[in-house]
Short mmCIF file of C-alpha atoms in Angstrom, two decimals:
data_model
loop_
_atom_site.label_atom_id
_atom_site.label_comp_id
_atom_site.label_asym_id
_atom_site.label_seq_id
_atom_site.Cartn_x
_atom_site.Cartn_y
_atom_site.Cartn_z
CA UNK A 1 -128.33 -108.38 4.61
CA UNK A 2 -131.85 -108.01 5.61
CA UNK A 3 -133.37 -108.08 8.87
CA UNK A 4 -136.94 -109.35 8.10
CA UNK A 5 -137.81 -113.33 8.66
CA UNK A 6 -137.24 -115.19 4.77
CA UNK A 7 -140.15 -117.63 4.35
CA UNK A 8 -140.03 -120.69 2.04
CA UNK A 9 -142.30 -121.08 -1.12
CA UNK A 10 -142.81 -117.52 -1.97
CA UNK A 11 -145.25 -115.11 -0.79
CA UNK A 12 -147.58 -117.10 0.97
CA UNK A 13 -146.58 -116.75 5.10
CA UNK A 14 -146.36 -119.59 7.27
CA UNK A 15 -149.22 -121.06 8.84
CA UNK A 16 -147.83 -121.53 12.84
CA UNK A 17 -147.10 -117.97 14.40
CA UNK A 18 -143.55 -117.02 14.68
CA UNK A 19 -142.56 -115.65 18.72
CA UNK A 20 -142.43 -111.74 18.83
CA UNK A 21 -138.85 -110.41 19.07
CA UNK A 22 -137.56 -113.47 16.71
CA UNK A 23 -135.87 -115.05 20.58
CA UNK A 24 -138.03 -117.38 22.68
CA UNK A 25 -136.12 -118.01 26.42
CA UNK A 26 -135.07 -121.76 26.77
CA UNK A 27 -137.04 -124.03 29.75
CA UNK A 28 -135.40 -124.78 32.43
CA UNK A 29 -135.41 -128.28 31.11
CA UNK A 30 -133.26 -127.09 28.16
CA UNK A 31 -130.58 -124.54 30.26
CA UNK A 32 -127.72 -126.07 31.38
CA UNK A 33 -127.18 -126.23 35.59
CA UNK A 34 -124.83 -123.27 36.61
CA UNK A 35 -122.23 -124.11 39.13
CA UNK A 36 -120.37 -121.24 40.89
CA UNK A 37 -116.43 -121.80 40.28
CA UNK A 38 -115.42 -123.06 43.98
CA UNK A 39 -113.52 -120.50 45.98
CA UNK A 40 -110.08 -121.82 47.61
CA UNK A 41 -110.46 -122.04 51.47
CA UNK A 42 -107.55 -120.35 53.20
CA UNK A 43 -105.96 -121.96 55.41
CA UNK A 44 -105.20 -122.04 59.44
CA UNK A 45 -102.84 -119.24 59.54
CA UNK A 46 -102.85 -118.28 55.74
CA UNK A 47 -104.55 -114.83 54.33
CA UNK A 48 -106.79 -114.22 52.24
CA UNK A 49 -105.73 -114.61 48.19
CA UNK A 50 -104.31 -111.37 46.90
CA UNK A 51 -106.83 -109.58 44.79
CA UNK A 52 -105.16 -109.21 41.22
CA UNK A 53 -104.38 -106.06 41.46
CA UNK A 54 -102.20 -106.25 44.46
CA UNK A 55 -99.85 -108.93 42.87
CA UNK A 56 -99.00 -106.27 40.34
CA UNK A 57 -98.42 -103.25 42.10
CA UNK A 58 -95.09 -101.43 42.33
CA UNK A 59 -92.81 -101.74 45.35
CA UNK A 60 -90.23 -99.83 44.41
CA UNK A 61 -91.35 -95.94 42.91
CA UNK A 62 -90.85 -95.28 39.07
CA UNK A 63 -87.86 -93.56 37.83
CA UNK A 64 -88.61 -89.60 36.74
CA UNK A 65 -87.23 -88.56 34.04
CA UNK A 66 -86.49 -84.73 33.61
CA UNK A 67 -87.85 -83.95 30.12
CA UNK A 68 -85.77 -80.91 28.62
CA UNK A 69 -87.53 -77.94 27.01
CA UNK A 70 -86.33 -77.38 23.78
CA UNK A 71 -86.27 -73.96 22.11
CA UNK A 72 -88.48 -73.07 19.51
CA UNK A 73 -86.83 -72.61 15.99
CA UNK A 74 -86.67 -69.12 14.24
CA UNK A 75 -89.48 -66.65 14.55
CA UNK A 76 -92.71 -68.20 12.82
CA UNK A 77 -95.12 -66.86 15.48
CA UNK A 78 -93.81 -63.28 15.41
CA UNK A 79 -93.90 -63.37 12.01
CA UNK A 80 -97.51 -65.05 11.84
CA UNK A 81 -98.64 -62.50 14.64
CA UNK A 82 -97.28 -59.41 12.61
CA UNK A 83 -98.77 -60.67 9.31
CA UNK A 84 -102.32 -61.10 11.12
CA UNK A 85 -101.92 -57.70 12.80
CA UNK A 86 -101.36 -56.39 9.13
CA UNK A 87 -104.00 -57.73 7.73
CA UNK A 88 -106.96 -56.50 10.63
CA UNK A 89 -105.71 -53.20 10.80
CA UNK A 90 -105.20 -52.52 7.28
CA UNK A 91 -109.01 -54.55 6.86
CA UNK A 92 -110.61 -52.22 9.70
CA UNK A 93 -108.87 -49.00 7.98
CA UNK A 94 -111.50 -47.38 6.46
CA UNK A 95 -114.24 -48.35 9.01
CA UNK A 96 -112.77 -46.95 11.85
CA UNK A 97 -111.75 -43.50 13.29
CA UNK A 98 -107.97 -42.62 13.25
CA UNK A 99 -107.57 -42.81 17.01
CA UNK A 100 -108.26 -46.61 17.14
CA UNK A 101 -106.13 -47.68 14.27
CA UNK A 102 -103.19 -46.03 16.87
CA UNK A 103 -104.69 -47.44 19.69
CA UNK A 104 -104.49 -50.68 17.67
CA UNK A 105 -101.20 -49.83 17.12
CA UNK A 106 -100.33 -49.07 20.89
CA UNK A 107 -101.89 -52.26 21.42
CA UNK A 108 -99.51 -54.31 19.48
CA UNK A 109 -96.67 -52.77 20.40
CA UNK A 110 -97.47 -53.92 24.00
CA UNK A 111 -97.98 -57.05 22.78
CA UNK A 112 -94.84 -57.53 20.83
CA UNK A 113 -92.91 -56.05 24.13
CA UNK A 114 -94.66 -58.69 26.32
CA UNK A 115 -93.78 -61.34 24.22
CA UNK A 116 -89.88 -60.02 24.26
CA UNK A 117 -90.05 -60.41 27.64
CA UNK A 118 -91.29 -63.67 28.22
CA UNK A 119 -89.03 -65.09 25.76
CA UNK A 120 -85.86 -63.22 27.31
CA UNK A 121 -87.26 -64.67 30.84
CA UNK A 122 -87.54 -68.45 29.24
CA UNK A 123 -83.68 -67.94 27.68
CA UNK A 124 -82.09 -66.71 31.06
CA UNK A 125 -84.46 -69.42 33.05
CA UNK A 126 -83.11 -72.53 30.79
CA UNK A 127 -79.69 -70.94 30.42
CA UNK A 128 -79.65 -70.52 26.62
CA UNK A 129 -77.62 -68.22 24.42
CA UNK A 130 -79.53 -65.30 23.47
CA UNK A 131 -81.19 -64.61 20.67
CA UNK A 132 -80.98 -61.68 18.33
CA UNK A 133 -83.36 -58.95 19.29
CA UNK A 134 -83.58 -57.43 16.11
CA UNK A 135 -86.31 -59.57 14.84
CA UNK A 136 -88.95 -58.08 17.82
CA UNK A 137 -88.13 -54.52 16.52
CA UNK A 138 -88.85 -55.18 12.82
CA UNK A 139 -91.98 -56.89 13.60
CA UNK A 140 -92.97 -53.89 15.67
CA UNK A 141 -91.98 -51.24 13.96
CA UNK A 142 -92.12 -53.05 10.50
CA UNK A 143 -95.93 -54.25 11.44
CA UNK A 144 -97.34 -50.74 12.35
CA UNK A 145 -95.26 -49.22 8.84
CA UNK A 146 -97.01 -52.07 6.48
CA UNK A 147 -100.09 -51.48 7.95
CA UNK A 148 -100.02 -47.56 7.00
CA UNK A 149 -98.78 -48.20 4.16
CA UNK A 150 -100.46 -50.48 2.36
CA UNK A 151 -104.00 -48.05 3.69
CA UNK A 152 -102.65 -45.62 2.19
CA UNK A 153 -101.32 -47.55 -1.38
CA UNK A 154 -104.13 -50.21 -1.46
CA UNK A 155 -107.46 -48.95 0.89
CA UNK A 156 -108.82 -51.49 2.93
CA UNK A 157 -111.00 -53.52 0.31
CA UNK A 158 -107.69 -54.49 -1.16
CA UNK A 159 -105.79 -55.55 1.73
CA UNK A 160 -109.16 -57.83 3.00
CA UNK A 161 -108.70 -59.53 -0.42
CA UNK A 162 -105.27 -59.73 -0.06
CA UNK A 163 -105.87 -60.81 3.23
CA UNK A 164 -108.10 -63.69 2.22
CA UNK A 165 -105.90 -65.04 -0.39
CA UNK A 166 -103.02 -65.23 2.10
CA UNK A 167 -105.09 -67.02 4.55
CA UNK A 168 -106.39 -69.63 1.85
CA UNK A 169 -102.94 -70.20 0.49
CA UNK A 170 -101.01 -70.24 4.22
CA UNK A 171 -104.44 -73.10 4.75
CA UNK A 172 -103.56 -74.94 1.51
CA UNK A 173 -99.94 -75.08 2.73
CA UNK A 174 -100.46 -76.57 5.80
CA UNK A 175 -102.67 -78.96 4.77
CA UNK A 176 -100.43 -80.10 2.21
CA UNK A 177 -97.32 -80.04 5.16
CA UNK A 178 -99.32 -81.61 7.78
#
């Protein structure tokens, strides 16, 4: 629907000018008297009305509720992590000196050992049954062999591809999960 004024009869425009802006303030003939509502007048020995927000405040202090922290299920992070660490270090192979794909290396073996620790802290802090361990080793030691492996099978062009088309089908996945 258009904005612009429609005039009758066709292109020929009207012959009294219309008021600028299209809204023309009433006289104070037209407007209608405003009243103010009346306030109620307390009374001898009353207070003042309670402003709205008072007659809906709590007297008594909500209820807390302890929410329990669940545990996280399986290992998708490690697993994510290690597959990531794979896929940079096999990627960066070729461009980089020996000493910092092992200081990559070093580097995620920290990692991996810090993350041991805080999950071994979280399991003894809500009292829940350990885990197996295994999993942390593989991913460390498993990680660091793939890596090497696949630089010295594949070369690092290959594993960037490979690397790509993981990410784009892991992408497509979760879009299609949710």
């Amino acid at each position: 629907m258009s904005d612009s004024p429609q005039y009758p009869g066709g292109y020929q425009q009207p012959e009294e000018p219309e008021p600028q802006g299209g809204y023309v303030r009433p006289t104070e003939s037209e407007q209608a008297p405003r009243r103010a509502a009346p306030r109620p007048e307390p009374r001898p020995g009353e207070h003042e009305p309670p402003v709205a927000a008072e007659r809906f405040r709590r007297t008594t202090p909500a209820r807390s509720k302890v929410i329990p922290v669940e545990r996280s299920r399986g290992f998708w992070r490690l697993a994510t992590g290690t597959v990531f660490y794979v896929m940079i270090v096999g990627g960066m192979a070729d461009y980089v000196d020996p000493g910092v794909r092992i200081a990559a290396h070093l580097g995620f073996w920290l990692l991996i050992g810090l993350a041991f620790l805080v999950a071994t802290a979280r399991e003894r802090r809500h009292d829940w049954a350990p885990r197996p361990r295994w999993p942390w080793i593989a991913a460390a030691l498993g990680g660091a062999v793939t890596a090497e492996v696949l630089i010295v099978l594949l070369g690092s062009p290959a594993i960037i591809i490979g690397g790509v088309v993981l990410l784009a089908l892991g992408s497509f996945f979760l879009m299609l999960v949710g």
